[in-house]
Amino acid sequence: MSTKTDAPDEPGATADESGDLGAAGSQLSTAPKEDVSLPSLGPIGWVRWFWRQLTSMRVALLLLFLLSIGAIPGSLIPQTSIDPVKVDAFKEKHTTLAEVYDKLGMFHVYSSVWFSAIYLLLFISLIGCIVPRAWQFVGQLRGRPPAAPRRLTRLPAYTTWHTDARPEQVLDAAERMLRKRRFRIRREGTAVASEKGYLREAGNLLFHVALIVMLVAFAVGGLWKSEGGKLVTEGDGFSNSLTQYDDFSSGPFFDTDTMEPFGFTMDSFDATYERTGPQKGTPRTFRANITYFTGADGTEHKKSIEVNTPLDIAGNKVYLLSHGYAPVVTVKDGRGKVVYHGAVPFLPQDPKNFTSSGVVKVPGAQNKDGKRNQLGFQALFVPTFGGKNSGSMFSQFPAPDFPVLSVNAWHGDLGMDSGLPQNVYQLDTKRLTQYKDASGDFFKKMLLPKDRAAQMLGHTGAKLTPEQLAAESTMNLPNGDGSITFEGIKTWASFKIAHQPGNGLALTGAVCALLGLAASLFIQRRRVWVRAEQGADGVTVVEMAGLGRSESARVAEELAALAAELTPGAPLASPAADTADGPGTSAEDPTEPSDSADPADPSEGARA
């Protein structure tokens, strides 16, 4: 038995120089054949040429690359749909650059004209690539393996031997063996043709269809999505209605009337930190404990939400984003009437130790004479006081071990009657006057929580200065204009409620794309032929040859395995029979087929 696996000797030959392989070396791929002829002049010719270029795989890959490049600015530059405040801050800081970005649509990349154009062109290109390939693949599935070439010796993988078995017996054994190996079989004349590896092209098509599915999923997610944020303090709740959101954005086709009825209440918030070692202050646990319901009369359920572990409620994902502290304050005006009581969320200025700032606005306050006297308080909160002898307030640990609230008081007109929206975390002091004490200094005071004041004043780790030791839980305003009391501390958490209808479809497309890519990479399309002919001396000559879509050692290895499996059905002829054939026809010298009059094309196997 002899085997040939070397590459063709004449790689420059073309199919026109010889027709030995014929249909056997064709259609191993569903890639459409490119016509190199130039389009004829005229509108129709140019349209046809443009369509061929657009639907080529090269252009599809180029558009996919451009789409990935175009998405980079959307992750580096603030986007209006995600955080308009950051966009405004960027425009104020970079005036000239912001004008250029605005003209290029960099602040709304994913809805810009140029990004949408690339997206749509890629969509059309993929469809134009897939349709002809799918049609051709269906035609191949309905067809039969091509007949054996005249010269099997010209194929990249080839073997031959002599056997005493009759040709019919050899072909029967070959047919049974190939069917067992799940090859598609075609028996014609003195040869059996077989083919295998159709899943390669099926995987290729599945990969491209999956890309279209993912593009559709992204489009659906962008057009029908909704996303909003909500800050919730312990004991407070949220219901899924437009007025409940602190900020809200949605796709152009999203209907606010179809919002799912659900809500939740934050019962408590658990936060723990590392207290010793080099990682002191590192967060260990962030967990919001909530009670949620779905529907108008839905049953309540208790659940915990952690970072990167969202809760799915009625098709909406509820994410835990951040947390902070909300000092509970009570404000009385000059008449002694409580005009404000509640927890005020403070925004962290130091994300590590939670030094935070906040504002309390009291528009309904009056002085002791009953005249309108709106009050405003600017405050700084530290959960663990660390400002010994520094004249400043800062926190030295994120947990509320020694909370202190430093308050500045203002009075006058808050400007809330103008009808213009105001930032709840900022105090507009244009029409306000800061309180002063008897000595003419600005009036401010450090407050300890009322429920823990005695404990805090005796806290040995605080090391307060003499001035700070005078800290109380209540600050009385000059002229009897009222007071503010630091009652205690609550924790707030911010949540993102997102509705992404295309997520499931995108996941399906991604999984199918991986499966299709794996099939197209690891499955090889190949053909195997077995020919058995009886010589003039009565000895049967068996030839086996293999051809793959691309040159690979696996084709030769598989052919060798198939030949070994066929050997019991076509055993090697006795040495006496081989010697009788003469030196030119031994088992080590492949026998030429009887119909091999013309030279073969050595390049078909390399191009297949």
PDB file of N, CA and C in Angstrom, residues 14 54 56 124 272 281 296 310 391 421 428 437 480:
ATOM      1  N   THR A  14      -4.311  26.353 -13.624  1.00  0.00           N
ATOM      2  CA  THR A  14      -5.704  26.776 -13.499  1.00  0.00           C
ATOM      3  C   THR A  14      -6.612  25.672 -13.989  1.00  0.00           C
ATOM      4  N   LEU A  54     -21.066  45.929  -1.747  1.00  0.00           N
ATOM      5  CA  LEU A  54     -21.670  46.051  -0.424  1.00  0.00           C
ATOM      6  C   LEU A  54     -21.925  44.684   0.201  1.00  0.00           C
ATOM      7  N   SER A  56     -20.276  41.926  -0.340  1.00  0.00           N
ATOM      8  CA  SER A  56     -19.101  41.062  -0.256  1.00  0.00           C
ATOM      9  C   SER A  56     -18.684  40.919   1.205  1.00  0.00           C
ATOM     10  N   ILE A 124     -27.578  45.468   6.043  1.00  0.00           N
ATOM     11  CA  ILE A 124     -27.882  45.133   4.641  1.00  0.00           C
ATOM     12  C   ILE A 124     -26.793  44.229   4.059  1.00  0.00           C
ATOM     13  N   THR A 272     -20.494  46.760  55.573  1.00  0.00           N
ATOM     14  CA  THR A 272     -19.394  46.423  56.471  1.00  0.00           C
ATOM     15  C   THR A 272     -18.073  46.755  55.790  1.00  0.00           C
ATOM     16  N   GLY A 281     -10.785  49.963  55.890  1.00  0.00           N
ATOM     17  CA  GLY A 281     -11.761  50.794  55.190  1.00  0.00           C
ATOM     18  C   GLY A 281     -12.266  50.211  53.889  1.00  0.00           C
ATOM     19  N   ALA A 296     -51.009  45.655  41.029  1.00  0.00           N
ATOM     20  CA  ALA A 296     -51.687  46.562  41.953  1.00  0.00           C
ATOM     21  C   ALA A 296     -51.923  45.918  43.308  1.00  0.00           C
ATOM     22  N   PRO A 310     -28.343  42.070  40.333  1.00  0.00           N
ATOM     23  CA  PRO A 310     -29.621  42.785  40.225  1.00  0.00           C
ATOM     24  C   PRO A 310     -30.805  41.874  40.522  1.00  0.00           C
ATOM     25  N   GLY A 391      -9.033  72.307  62.264  1.00  0.00           N
ATOM     26  CA  GLY A 391      -9.943  73.357  61.836  1.00  0.00           C
ATOM     27  C   GLY A 391     -10.803  72.961  60.668  1.00  0.00           C
ATOM     28  N   PRO A 421     -36.433  75.231  37.988  1.00  0.00           N
ATOM     29  CA  PRO A 421     -35.971  74.071  38.765  1.00  0.00           C
ATOM     30  C   PRO A 421     -34.655  74.370  39.470  1.00  0.00           C
ATOM     31  N   ASP A 428     -28.709  78.206  46.545  1.00  0.00           N
ATOM     32  CA  ASP A 428     -28.487  79.466  45.839  1.00  0.00           C
ATOM     33  C   ASP A 428     -28.530  80.597  46.877  1.00  0.00           C
ATOM     34  N   ASP A 437     -23.132  85.530  64.613  1.00  0.00           N
ATOM     35  CA  ASP A 437     -23.326  85.524  66.067  1.00  0.00           C
ATOM     36  C   ASP A 437     -23.114  86.937  66.625  1.00  0.00           C
ATOM     37  N   GLY A 480     -33.843  84.363  67.703  1.00  0.00           N
ATOM     38  CA  GLY A 480     -35.014  83.502  67.914  1.00  0.00           C
ATOM     39  C   GLY A 480     -35.694  83.069  66.639  1.00  0.00           C
TER      40      GLY A 480
END
